[in-house]
Tab-separated table of C-alpha atoms and ligand atoms in Angstrom:
chain	number	residue	atom	x	y	z
A	14	MET	CA	0.000	0.000	0.000
A	15	SER	CA	1.416	3.428	-0.920
A	16	ARG	CA	1.543	6.363	1.487
A	17	ALA	CA	-1.037	8.228	-0.557
A	18	GLU	CA	-3.443	5.298	-0.237
A	19	ILE	CA	-2.826	4.956	3.500
A	20	VAL	CA	-3.325	8.636	4.295
A	21	SER	CA	-6.277	9.205	1.976
A	22	GLY	CA	-8.719	7.337	4.195
A	23	ILE	CA	-7.624	8.894	7.477
A	24	SER	CA	-10.222	10.627	9.623
A	25	SER	CA	-8.654	10.487	13.084
A	26	ILE	CA	-5.081	10.797	14.292
A	27	VAL	CA	-3.098	10.914	17.502
A	28	VAL	CA	-0.071	13.223	17.388
A	29	LYS	CA	2.643	13.031	20.032
A	30	ILE	CA	5.290	15.711	20.364
A	31	GLY	CA	8.393	15.280	22.498
A	32	THR	CA	10.144	17.721	24.822
A	33	ASN	CA	13.130	18.406	22.565
A	34	ALA	CA	10.880	19.285	19.642
A	35	LEU	CA	8.900	21.711	21.824
A	36	THR	CA	11.799	23.526	23.437
A	37	ASP	CA	14.502	25.870	22.184
A	38	LYS	CA	18.271	25.515	22.561
A	39	LYS	CA	18.174	26.814	26.117
A	40	GLY	CA	15.387	24.428	27.084
A	41	ALA	CA	12.536	26.956	27.265
A	42	LEU	CA	9.200	26.209	25.614
A	43	ASP	CA	9.488	27.302	21.990
A	44	HIS	CA	6.482	29.463	21.346
A	45	ALA	CA	7.052	29.435	17.580
A	46	VAL	CA	6.921	25.610	17.448
A	47	ILE	CA	3.829	25.473	19.662
A	48	SER	CA	1.910	28.009	17.613
A	49	ALA	CA	2.972	26.450	14.301
A	50	LEU	CA	1.754	23.052	15.546
A	51	ALA	CA	-1.511	24.559	16.817
A	52	ASP	CA	-2.035	26.270	13.407
A	53	ASP	CA	-1.327	23.072	11.527
A	54	LEU	CA	-3.677	20.945	13.667
A	55	ALA	CA	-6.423	23.591	13.633
A	56	ARG	CA	-6.227	23.746	9.840
A	57	LEU	CA	-6.474	19.984	9.467
A	58	ARG	CA	-9.443	19.931	11.797
A	59	LYS	CA	-11.233	22.698	9.940
A	60	GLN	CA	-10.382	21.846	6.343
A	61	ARG	CA	-10.388	18.067	6.473
A	62	GLY	CA	-12.549	17.418	9.527
A	63	ILE	CA	-9.825	15.247	11.047
A	64	HIS	CA	-10.350	14.241	14.685
A	65	ILE	CA	-7.107	15.063	16.437
A	66	THR	CA	-5.778	14.142	19.856
A	67	LEU	CA	-2.461	15.595	20.943
A	68	VAL	CA	-0.116	13.976	23.443
A	69	SER	CA	2.380	16.593	24.545
A	70	SER	CA	5.516	16.225	26.629
A	71	GLY	CA	7.442	19.241	27.853
A	72	ALA	CA	6.071	19.758	31.367
A	73	ILE	CA	9.220	18.704	33.191
A	74	GLY	CA	11.476	20.584	30.745
A	75	ALA	CA	9.420	23.772	31.053
A	76	GLY	CA	9.283	23.471	34.849
A	77	MET	CA	13.058	22.989	35.074
A	78	MET	CA	13.606	26.188	33.113
A	79	GLU	CA	11.088	28.152	35.155
A	80	MET	CA	12.576	26.966	38.453
A	81	GLY	CA	16.160	27.592	37.305
A	82	LEU	CA	17.178	23.919	37.468
A	83	SER	CA	20.061	23.256	35.103
A	84	ALA	CA	19.814	19.453	35.159
A	85	ARG	CA	16.818	17.116	35.166
A	86	PRO	CA	16.141	16.373	38.885
A	87	LYS	CA	17.121	12.901	39.997
A	88	ASP	CA	14.814	12.703	42.997
A	89	LEU	CA	11.200	11.995	42.259
A	90	PRO	CA	9.567	14.735	44.379
A	91	MET	CA	11.606	17.430	42.569
A	92	LEU	CA	10.678	15.882	39.214
A	93	GLN	CA	7.032	15.982	40.314
A	94	ALA	CA	7.416	19.617	41.353
A	95	ALA	CA	9.017	20.575	38.027
A	96	ALA	CA	6.156	18.871	36.182
A	97	ALA	CA	3.564	20.665	38.325
A	98	VAL	CA	5.105	24.036	37.525
A	99	GLY	CA	5.789	23.262	33.864
A	100	GLN	CA	2.441	21.688	32.959
A	101	SER	CA	0.526	24.923	33.550
A	102	LEU	CA	2.979	26.863	31.362
A	103	LEU	CA	2.732	24.231	28.653
A	104	ILE	CA	-1.052	24.088	28.501
A	105	ASN	CA	-1.272	27.847	28.698
A	106	GLN	CA	0.904	28.203	25.599
A	107	PHE	CA	-1.281	25.755	23.703
A	108	ALA	CA	-4.427	27.552	24.895
A	109	GLN	CA	-3.077	30.896	23.620
A	110	ALA	CA	-2.009	29.367	20.315
A	111	LEU	CA	-5.379	27.678	19.719
A	112	LYS	CA	-7.517	30.667	20.677
A	113	PRO	CA	-7.250	32.533	17.341
A	114	HIS	CA	-8.690	29.377	15.704
A	115	GLY	CA	-11.674	29.362	18.044
A	116	LEU	CA	-10.377	26.226	19.761
A	117	HIS	CA	-9.878	25.430	23.434
A	118	ALA	CA	-7.035	23.415	24.939
A	119	GLY	CA	-8.549	20.462	26.840
A	120	GLN	CA	-5.926	19.237	29.311
A	121	ILE	CA	-6.093	15.575	30.355
A	122	LEU	CA	-3.486	14.220	32.760
A	123	VAL	CA	-3.296	10.453	33.004
A	124	THR	CA	-1.528	7.757	34.988
A	125	ARG	CA	-1.003	4.104	34.158
A	126	GLN	CA	-4.011	3.128	36.261
A	127	ASP	CA	-6.325	5.104	34.002
A	128	PHE	CA	-5.484	2.616	31.258
A	129	GLU	CA	-5.468	-0.521	33.349
A	130	HIS	CA	-8.923	-0.082	34.874
A	131	ARG	CA	-11.492	-0.795	32.233
A	132	LEU	CA	-13.993	1.782	33.526
A	133	ARG	CA	-11.433	4.569	33.792
A	134	TYR	CA	-10.182	3.639	30.343
A	135	LEU	CA	-13.666	3.983	28.868
A	136	ASN	CA	-14.179	7.239	30.782
A	137	LEU	CA	-11.029	8.621	29.237
A	138	ARG	CA	-12.410	7.827	25.803
A	139	ASN	CA	-15.698	9.580	26.624
A	140	CYS	CA	-13.857	12.712	27.717
A	141	ILE	CA	-11.732	12.835	24.549
A	142	HIS	CA	-14.808	12.451	22.365
A	143	ALA	CA	-16.685	15.160	24.288
A	144	LEU	CA	-13.760	17.570	23.887
A	145	GLN	CA	-13.601	16.879	20.172
A	146	ARG	CA	-17.313	17.622	19.842
A	147	SER	CA	-16.846	20.882	21.767
A	148	ASN	CA	-14.269	22.763	19.707
A	149	ALA	CA	-11.474	21.668	21.979
A	150	LEU	CA	-8.205	19.937	21.215
A	151	PRO	CA	-7.582	17.186	23.791
A	152	ILE	CA	-3.993	17.600	25.033
A	153	ILE	CA	-2.781	14.648	27.070
A	154	ASN	CA	0.260	14.263	29.279
A	155	GLU	CA	1.196	11.938	32.079
A	156	ASN	CA	0.182	13.273	35.483
A	157	ASP	CA	3.830	13.439	36.511
A	158	ALA	CA	3.014	15.380	39.671
A	159	VAL	CA	1.336	12.320	41.220
A	160	ALA	CA	2.573	9.419	39.107
A	161	VAL	CA	5.199	7.877	41.357
A	162	GLU	CA	7.513	5.200	40.002
A	163	GLU	CA	5.239	2.150	40.307
A	164	ILE	CA	2.390	3.751	38.417
A	165	ARG	CA	4.452	5.775	35.955
A	166	PHE	CA	4.664	5.194	32.239
A	167	GLY	CA	7.484	7.760	32.108
A	168	ASP	CA	7.140	7.598	28.356
A	169	ASN	CA	4.659	9.600	26.332
A	170	ASP	CA	5.316	7.571	23.176
A	171	LEU	CA	3.726	4.608	24.912
A	172	ILE	CA	0.882	6.709	26.297
A	173	ALA	CA	0.212	7.969	22.761
A	174	ALA	CA	0.174	4.370	21.500
A	175	HIS	CA	-2.397	3.336	24.120
A	176	ILE	CA	-4.483	6.423	23.305
A	177	THR	CA	-4.384	5.486	19.611
A	178	ASN	CA	-5.639	2.019	20.489
A	179	LEU	CA	-8.236	3.402	22.891
A	180	LEU	CA	-9.696	5.665	20.220
A	181	ARG	CA	-9.109	3.226	17.362
A	182	ALA	CA	-7.565	6.251	15.653
A	183	ASP	CA	-6.428	5.692	12.073
A	184	MET	CA	-2.812	6.679	12.646
A	185	LEU	CA	-0.247	7.613	15.300
A	186	ILE	CA	2.265	10.337	14.433
A	187	LEU	CA	5.325	10.560	16.695
A	188	LEU	CA	7.115	13.909	16.391
A	189	SER	CA	10.628	14.347	17.730
A	190	VAL	CA	13.818	16.095	16.582
A	191	VAL	CA	14.993	13.302	14.299
A	192	ASP	CA	13.791	12.953	10.713
A	193	GLY	CA	12.724	9.347	11.257
A	194	LEU	CA	14.344	5.981	11.817
A	195	LEU	CA	17.853	6.256	10.392
A	196	ASP	CA	19.750	3.392	8.757
A	197	GLU	CA	23.490	2.763	9.145
A	198	GLN	CA	24.291	5.448	6.551
A	199	GLY	CA	22.201	7.978	8.450
A	200	GLN	CA	19.460	7.912	5.789
A	201	VAL	CA	15.812	7.999	6.778
A	202	GLN	CA	14.213	4.606	6.387
A	203	ALA	CA	11.056	5.483	4.427
A	204	THR	CA	9.000	2.404	5.280
A	205	VAL	CA	9.155	-0.373	7.838
A	206	SER	CA	6.919	-3.340	7.126
A	207	ASP	CA	8.151	-5.755	9.774
A	208	MET	CA	9.534	-5.089	13.240
A	209	ASP	CA	12.422	-7.514	12.749
A	210	GLU	CA	15.994	-7.550	14.023
A	211	SER	CA	17.239	-5.294	11.216
A	212	VAL	CA	14.890	-2.583	12.508
A	213	ALA	CA	15.963	-3.097	16.130
A	214	ALA	CA	19.613	-2.771	14.992
A	215	MET	CA	18.909	0.757	13.745
A	216	VAL	CA	18.258	2.005	17.281
A	217	ARG	CA	21.203	4.058	18.438
A	218	PRO	CA	21.964	4.081	22.156
A	219	GLU	CA	21.735	7.881	22.582
A	220	LYS	CA	18.557	9.174	24.202
A	221	SER	CA	16.730	12.442	24.181
A	222	THR	CA	18.479	15.004	26.408
A	223	ARG	CA	15.508	16.623	28.129
A	224	GLY	CA	12.652	14.179	27.529
A	225	SER	CA	12.616	10.506	28.308
A	226	GLY	CA	12.021	9.037	24.848
A	227	GLY	CA	14.543	7.736	22.345
A	228	MET	CA	14.079	5.637	19.214
A	229	GLY	CA	13.884	2.348	21.146
A	230	GLY	CA	10.821	3.568	23.043
A	231	LYS	CA	9.279	4.873	19.843
A	232	LEU	CA	9.588	1.476	18.208
A	233	VAL	CA	8.010	-0.258	21.204
A	234	ALA	CA	5.122	2.223	21.046
A	235	ALA	CA	4.850	1.781	17.277
A	236	GLY	CA	4.840	-2.003	17.750
A	237	THR	CA	1.804	-1.719	20.043
A	238	VAL	CA	-0.108	0.277	17.442
A	239	ARG	CA	0.852	-1.868	14.456
A	240	THR	CA	-0.128	-5.004	16.374
A	241	ALA	CA	-3.586	-3.464	16.799
A	242	GLY	CA	-3.717	-2.849	13.047
A	243	GLU	CA	-2.890	0.843	12.512
A	244	PRO	CA	0.072	2.619	10.897
A	245	VAL	CA	2.588	4.890	12.669
A	246	ILE	CA	4.798	7.670	11.292
A	247	ILE	CA	7.924	8.960	13.047
A	248	ALA	CA	8.875	12.442	11.798
A	249	ASN	CA	10.578	15.701	12.739
A	250	GLY	CA	8.370	18.022	14.817
A	251	LYS	CA	10.472	21.063	13.924
A	252	MET	CA	9.558	20.717	10.244
A	253	PRO	CA	6.949	23.357	9.284
A	254	SER	CA	3.396	22.014	8.754
A	255	VAL	CA	4.716	18.507	9.245
A	256	VAL	CA	1.368	16.926	10.135
A	257	SER	CA	-0.443	18.402	7.103
A	258	ARG	CA	2.403	17.346	4.877
A	259	LEU	CA	2.279	13.802	6.215
A	260	LEU	CA	-1.472	13.632	5.711
A	261	ALA	CA	-1.023	14.922	2.167
A	262	GLY	CA	1.036	11.790	1.515
A	263	GLU	CA	4.472	13.454	1.362
A	264	ASP	CA	7.301	10.992	1.648
A	265	ILE	CA	8.828	12.332	4.870
A	266	GLY	CA	9.673	10.508	8.082
A	267	THR	CA	9.408	6.757	8.598
A	268	LEU	CA	6.122	4.991	7.978
A	269	ILE	CA	5.606	1.824	10.008
A	270	LEU	CA	3.021	-0.311	8.298
A	271	PRO	CA	0.294	-2.048	10.307
A	272	GLY	CA	0.172	-5.789	10.918
A	273	ALA	CA	-2.291	-7.955	9.035
A	274	ARG	CA	-5.115	-8.070	11.583
A	275	ARG	CA	-7.180	-5.183	12.918
A	276	LEU	CA	-8.183	-5.787	16.519
A	277	SER	CA	-11.569	-4.773	17.931
A	278	ALA	CA	-11.647	-2.066	20.609
A	279	ARG	CA	-12.132	-4.622	23.386
A	280	SER	CA	-9.375	-6.909	22.110
A	281	ARG	CA	-6.976	-3.976	22.084
A	282	TRP	CA	-7.580	-3.421	25.758
A	283	ILE	CA	-7.323	-7.114	26.669
A	284	GLY	CA	-4.316	-7.845	24.474
A	285	LEU	CA	-2.276	-4.661	24.674
A	286	THR	CA	-3.263	-2.469	27.616
A	287	ALA	CA	-4.829	-4.380	30.546
A	288	LYS	CA	-2.428	-5.254	33.355
A	289	THR	CA	-1.818	-8.997	33.533
A	290	LEU	CA	-1.917	-10.210	37.125
A	291	GLY	CA	-0.896	-13.788	36.535
A	292	THR	CA	0.373	-16.386	34.094
A	293	LEU	CA	-1.012	-19.707	32.919
A	294	THR	CA	1.603	-22.021	31.476
A	295	VAL	CA	0.090	-24.366	28.922
A	296	ASP	CA	1.145	-27.470	26.984
A	297	ASP	CA	1.808	-27.689	23.226
A	298	GLY	CA	-1.672	-29.044	22.522
A	299	ALA	CA	-3.250	-25.998	24.137
A	300	VAL	CA	-0.941	-23.631	22.208
A	301	LYS	CA	-2.073	-25.303	18.984
A	302	ALA	CA	-5.735	-25.067	19.971
A	303	LEU	CA	-5.408	-21.364	20.833
A	304	LYS	CA	-3.780	-20.676	17.470
A	305	ASN	CA	-6.791	-22.386	15.879
A	306	ASN	CA	-9.113	-19.899	17.583
A	307	LYS	CA	-10.178	-22.227	20.382
A	308	SER	CA	-10.793	-21.306	24.023
A	309	LEU	CA	-8.327	-22.206	26.758
A	310	LEU	CA	-9.468	-25.290	28.672
A	311	ALA	CA	-8.202	-26.449	32.052
A	312	GLY	CA	-6.868	-29.709	30.587
A	313	GLY	CA	-3.987	-27.935	28.793
A	314	ILE	CA	-2.812	-25.866	31.764
A	315	ILE	CA	0.412	-27.033	33.421
A	316	SER	CA	0.980	-24.357	36.058
A	317	VAL	CA	-0.398	-21.108	37.474
A	318	GLY	CA	1.529	-18.022	38.612
A	319	GLY	CA	0.481	-14.787	40.328
A	320	LYS	CA	-2.597	-13.745	42.293
A	321	PHE	CA	-5.705	-12.960	40.306
A	322	SER	CA	-9.474	-12.977	40.637
A	323	ARG	CA	-12.190	-13.989	38.228
A	324	GLY	CA	-12.279	-11.466	35.345
A	325	ASP	CA	-8.653	-10.346	35.698
A	326	ALA	CA	-6.267	-10.348	32.748
A	327	VAL	CA	-3.615	-13.059	32.629
A	328	ALA	CA	-0.848	-14.013	30.213
A	329	VAL	CA	-0.856	-17.462	28.609
A	330	VAL	CA	2.694	-18.750	28.135
A	331	ASP	CA	4.108	-21.818	26.400
A	332	GLY	CA	6.600	-24.267	27.914
A	333	ALA	CA	9.515	-22.051	26.791
A	334	GLY	CA	8.058	-19.011	28.572
A	335	ASN	CA	6.875	-17.155	25.439
A	336	VAL	CA	3.637	-15.245	25.846
A	337	VAL	CA	1.249	-16.720	23.280
A	338	ALA	CA	-1.929	-14.888	24.311
A	339	ARG	CA	-3.537	-12.637	26.878
A	340	GLY	CA	-7.040	-13.022	28.150
A	341	LEU	CA	-9.565	-12.606	30.944
A	342	SER	CA	-9.720	-15.574	33.279
A	343	ASN	CA	-13.047	-17.110	34.286
A	344	TYR	CA	-11.397	-18.437	37.444
A	345	ALA	CA	-9.287	-17.058	40.288
A	346	ASP	CA	-5.746	-18.446	40.567
A	347	GLU	CA	-6.605	-20.853	43.422
A	348	ASP	CA	-9.470	-22.342	41.396
A	349	VAL	CA	-7.281	-22.811	38.315
A	350	GLU	CA	-4.863	-24.701	40.610
A	351	LYS	CA	-7.703	-27.075	41.495
A	352	ILE	CA	-8.890	-27.796	37.948
A	353	MET	CA	-5.745	-27.578	35.814
A	354	GLY	CA	-4.979	-30.722	33.849
A	355	ARG	CA	-8.529	-31.976	34.473
A	356	LYS	CA	-11.727	-32.425	32.452
A	357	SER	CA	-14.847	-30.343	33.090
A	358	LYS	CA	-16.848	-33.372	34.298
A	359	ASP	CA	-14.657	-33.266	37.422
A	360	PHE	CA	-15.011	-29.500	38.048
A	361	ALA	CA	-18.090	-29.755	40.318
A	362	ALA	CA	-16.306	-32.051	42.727
A	363	LEU	CA	-12.959	-30.248	42.492
A	364	LEU	CA	-14.438	-26.794	43.046
A	365	GLY	CA	-17.317	-27.784	45.310
A	366	LEU	CA	-19.717	-25.861	43.056
A	367	ASP	CA	-22.883	-26.762	41.143
A	368	THR	CA	-22.124	-24.503	38.189
A	369	TRP	CA	-18.851	-23.728	36.540
A	370	TYR	CA	-17.290	-22.407	33.361
A	371	GLU	CA	-16.290	-24.879	30.696
A	372	GLU	CA	-13.401	-22.615	29.585
A	373	VAL	CA	-10.715	-21.044	31.754
A	374	ILE	CA	-10.464	-18.280	29.125
A	375	HIS	CA	-13.245	-18.042	26.573
A	376	ARG	CA	-12.209	-17.442	22.973
A	377	ASP	CA	-14.027	-14.066	23.017
A	378	ASP	CA	-11.876	-12.911	25.919
A	379	LEU	CA	-8.600	-14.069	24.431
A	380	VAL	CA	-6.133	-12.222	22.171
A	381	LEU	CA	-3.234	-14.021	20.536
A	382	THR	CA	0.095	-12.211	20.729
A	383	GLN	CA	0.484	-12.519	16.965
B	422	LIG	N1	5.561	13.623	30.848
B	422	LIG	C1	6.883	14.134	30.619
B	422	LIG	C2	6.859	15.660	30.534
B	422	LIG	O1	5.840	16.241	30.280
B	422	LIG	C3	7.484	13.615	29.339
B	422	LIG	C4	7.641	12.139	29.225
B	422	LIG	C5	8.332	11.781	27.923
B	422	LIG	O2	9.247	12.524	27.517
B	422	LIG	O3	7.975	10.797	27.304
B	422	LIG	O4	7.879	16.264	30.707
């Protein structure tokens, strides 16, 4: 599929911009970049009716500058404080830049838990849709002021990927200060159709100086979106009108083509976003059955790990430890222990119950890793 074909059908996008693209040489928020981006997105919204969600970094960088901190704080409370100070400056700049277009800046600050809890996840989607209906551009960042280490993504590329999956947006655009994924000769790789080792080898060890991204993180984020069935473009956020140019089919940046299947909204959450609380190790027969679109039965389970309740997400792994699927378990871990390796005719006696589920994970609640 050519770029022109891919971009022609697009009606919704998620754009993520990184700290280095948003700040000037000294590290201050670059007003020119912010207003150029706001102009570009406002134009696309007005002229092409594209639904746009922006994920913007830059809070910590802006806060550091404002508070006179020369280096990124190492201790978490100071990092939180810098984000608290910087986030208001950041959103204010976007609000000012969007105003002439009759648009509001709708700030949404998220933590990992907002994605892991199904209800909060769906609430997030409702809020984004309501903003888009109300002449507002949703602008998302991690709630760094409260997101302590255990609940931190620490990586807006990944947040943008989960938002893309949440919205089933048609494309994710990752903007940074590089022109795309560069090959060994330093040339932009125009298209990536498979996330194989040759692609991984193109990741250089250097990371962004003020943000927390880097090409490795971008590829992980892109992998999440392509697994769900949507394309990703990595391009330079300093390039004028970059988003319009990409949506006009211009051959800039690196296009990462989607995988073959397109997952439903629910499967995206189960397979790519929900937190897995346990593992079920299964035998080869069960792996084969799962790959043939069958449910997971107790008979094929060899061992159980972790603590989980009925309805929680678990990973299904093969004998070699590879994750073959993720799904929602019909049984808590202690009940799987009782029935694993057994047939359903024995479940009543083993569980001491009159009714039971035939499947440990029903096919409808199961998503294969590939
Ligand atoms: N949330 C961080 C900030 O606003 C950025 C995280 C990232 O660079 O991915 O500074």
